[in-house]
Coordinates of C-alpha atoms in Angstrom, one line a residue:
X879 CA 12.6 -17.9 -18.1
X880 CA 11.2 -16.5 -21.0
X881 CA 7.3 -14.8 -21.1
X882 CA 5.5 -17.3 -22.5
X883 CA 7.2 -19.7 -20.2
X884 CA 6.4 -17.6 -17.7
X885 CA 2.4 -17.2 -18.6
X886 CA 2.0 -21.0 -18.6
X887 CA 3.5 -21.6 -14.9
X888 CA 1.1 -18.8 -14.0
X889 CA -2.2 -20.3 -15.3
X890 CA -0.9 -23.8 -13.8
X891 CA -0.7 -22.2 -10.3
X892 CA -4.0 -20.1 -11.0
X893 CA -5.8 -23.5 -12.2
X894 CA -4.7 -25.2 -9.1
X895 CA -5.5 -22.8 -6.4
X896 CA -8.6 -23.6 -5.1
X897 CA -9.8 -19.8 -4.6
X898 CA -9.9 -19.8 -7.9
X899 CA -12.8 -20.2 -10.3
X900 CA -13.8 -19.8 -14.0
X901 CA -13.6 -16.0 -13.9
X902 CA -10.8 -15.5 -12.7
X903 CA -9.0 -17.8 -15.2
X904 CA -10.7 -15.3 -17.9
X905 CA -10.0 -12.8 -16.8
X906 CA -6.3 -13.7 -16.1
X907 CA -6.2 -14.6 -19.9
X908 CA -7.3 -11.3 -21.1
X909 CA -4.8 -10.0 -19.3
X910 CA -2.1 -11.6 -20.1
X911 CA -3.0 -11.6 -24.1
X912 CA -3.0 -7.3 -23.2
X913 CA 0.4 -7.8 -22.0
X914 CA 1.7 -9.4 -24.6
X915 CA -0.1 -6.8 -27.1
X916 CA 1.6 -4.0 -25.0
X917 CA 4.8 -5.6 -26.1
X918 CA 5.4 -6.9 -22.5
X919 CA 5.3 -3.7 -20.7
X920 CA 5.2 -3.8 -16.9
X921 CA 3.0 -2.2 -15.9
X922 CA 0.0 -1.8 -19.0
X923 CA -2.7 0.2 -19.1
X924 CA -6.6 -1.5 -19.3
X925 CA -9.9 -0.2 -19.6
X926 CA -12.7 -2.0 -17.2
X927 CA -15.4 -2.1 -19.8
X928 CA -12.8 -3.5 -22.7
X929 CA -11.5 -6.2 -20.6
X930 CA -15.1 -7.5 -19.1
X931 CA -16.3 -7.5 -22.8
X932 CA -13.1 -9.8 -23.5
X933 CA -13.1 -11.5 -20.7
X934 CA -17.1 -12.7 -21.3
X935 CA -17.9 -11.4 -17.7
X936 CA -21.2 -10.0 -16.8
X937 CA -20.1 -6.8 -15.1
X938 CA -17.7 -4.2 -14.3
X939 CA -18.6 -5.4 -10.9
X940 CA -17.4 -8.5 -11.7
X941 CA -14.8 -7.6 -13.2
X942 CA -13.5 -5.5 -10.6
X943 CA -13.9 -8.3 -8.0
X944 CA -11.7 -10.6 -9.6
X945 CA -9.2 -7.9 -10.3
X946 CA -9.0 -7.2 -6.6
X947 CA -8.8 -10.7 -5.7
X948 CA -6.3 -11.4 -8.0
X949 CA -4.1 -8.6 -6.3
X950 CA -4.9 -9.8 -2.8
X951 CA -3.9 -13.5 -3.7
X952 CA -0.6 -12.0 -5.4
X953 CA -1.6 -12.9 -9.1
X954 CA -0.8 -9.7 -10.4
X955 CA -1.3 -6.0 -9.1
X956 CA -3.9 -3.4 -10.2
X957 CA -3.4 0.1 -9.6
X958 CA -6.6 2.0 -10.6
X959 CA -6.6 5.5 -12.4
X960 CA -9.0 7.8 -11.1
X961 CA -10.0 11.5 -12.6
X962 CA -10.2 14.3 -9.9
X963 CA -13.1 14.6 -11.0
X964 CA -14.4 10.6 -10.2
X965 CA -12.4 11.1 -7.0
X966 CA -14.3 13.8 -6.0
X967 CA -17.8 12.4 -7.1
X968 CA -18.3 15.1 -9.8
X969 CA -19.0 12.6 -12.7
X970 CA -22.7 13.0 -13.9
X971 CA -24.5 10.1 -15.0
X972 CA -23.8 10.5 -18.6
X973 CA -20.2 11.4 -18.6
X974 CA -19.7 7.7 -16.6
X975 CA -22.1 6.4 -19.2
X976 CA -19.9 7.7 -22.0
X977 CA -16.7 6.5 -20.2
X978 CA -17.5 3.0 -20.0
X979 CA -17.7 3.2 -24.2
X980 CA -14.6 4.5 -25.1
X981 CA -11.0 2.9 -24.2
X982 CA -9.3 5.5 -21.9
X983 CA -7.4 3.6 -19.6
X984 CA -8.7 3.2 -16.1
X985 CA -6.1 1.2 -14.5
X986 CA -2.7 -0.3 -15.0
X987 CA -1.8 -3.6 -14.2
X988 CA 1.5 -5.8 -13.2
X989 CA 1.5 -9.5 -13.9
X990 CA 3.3 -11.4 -11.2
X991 CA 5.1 -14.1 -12.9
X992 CA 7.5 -15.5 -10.4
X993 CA 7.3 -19.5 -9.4
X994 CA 7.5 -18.8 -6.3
X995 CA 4.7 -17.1 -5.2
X996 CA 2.2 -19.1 -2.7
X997 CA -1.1 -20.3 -3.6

């Protein structure tokens, strides 16, 4: 089955679980329009703060939520990148400021396109 093919049966099953709600089919789309811009490569790299702004959500909160949720329910799966230095709380205030501007990649994500995975 071909990508595209793929993408539709995806957003059917996303549409029709009832976990489900209007952010997380945003979201979902960003995504999958970042796929297809990284010329389908499994896994693809995101930044938070891009894909909220995309996505129309209000937060990185938010955003991160429905990322989470979209792993646990088996949408797709998120691996987040983390400096040593974010790991090990070092970050001041304005280096995480000036993070969330520019487009270094913070995660990577997987798409899980298969049919038959439950709702």
């Amino acid at each position: 089955m071909n990508a595209e093919k793929q993408l539709r049966s995806s957003f059917d099953r996303l549409a029709a679980d009832k976990r489900t709600g209007v952010h997380h089919l945003a979201l979902f789309g960003t995504l999958a329009r970042l796929w297809k811009d990284s010329k389908y490569a499994s896994p693809f790299a995101i930044n938070r703060q891009r894909v909220k702004e995309a996505s129309k959500l209000r937060s990185v909160n938010a955003c991160d939520q429905a990322l989470r949720e979209l792993d646990k329910w088996a949408y797709l799966r998120y691996f987040p990148l983390q400096s040593v230095g974010h790991r090990c709380g070092k970050r001041t205030a304005a280096q995480r400021n000036a993070a969330q501007f520019n487009s270094e990649p913070e995660g990577l994500i997987r798409l899980n396109l298969t049919d038959t995975l439950s709702s």
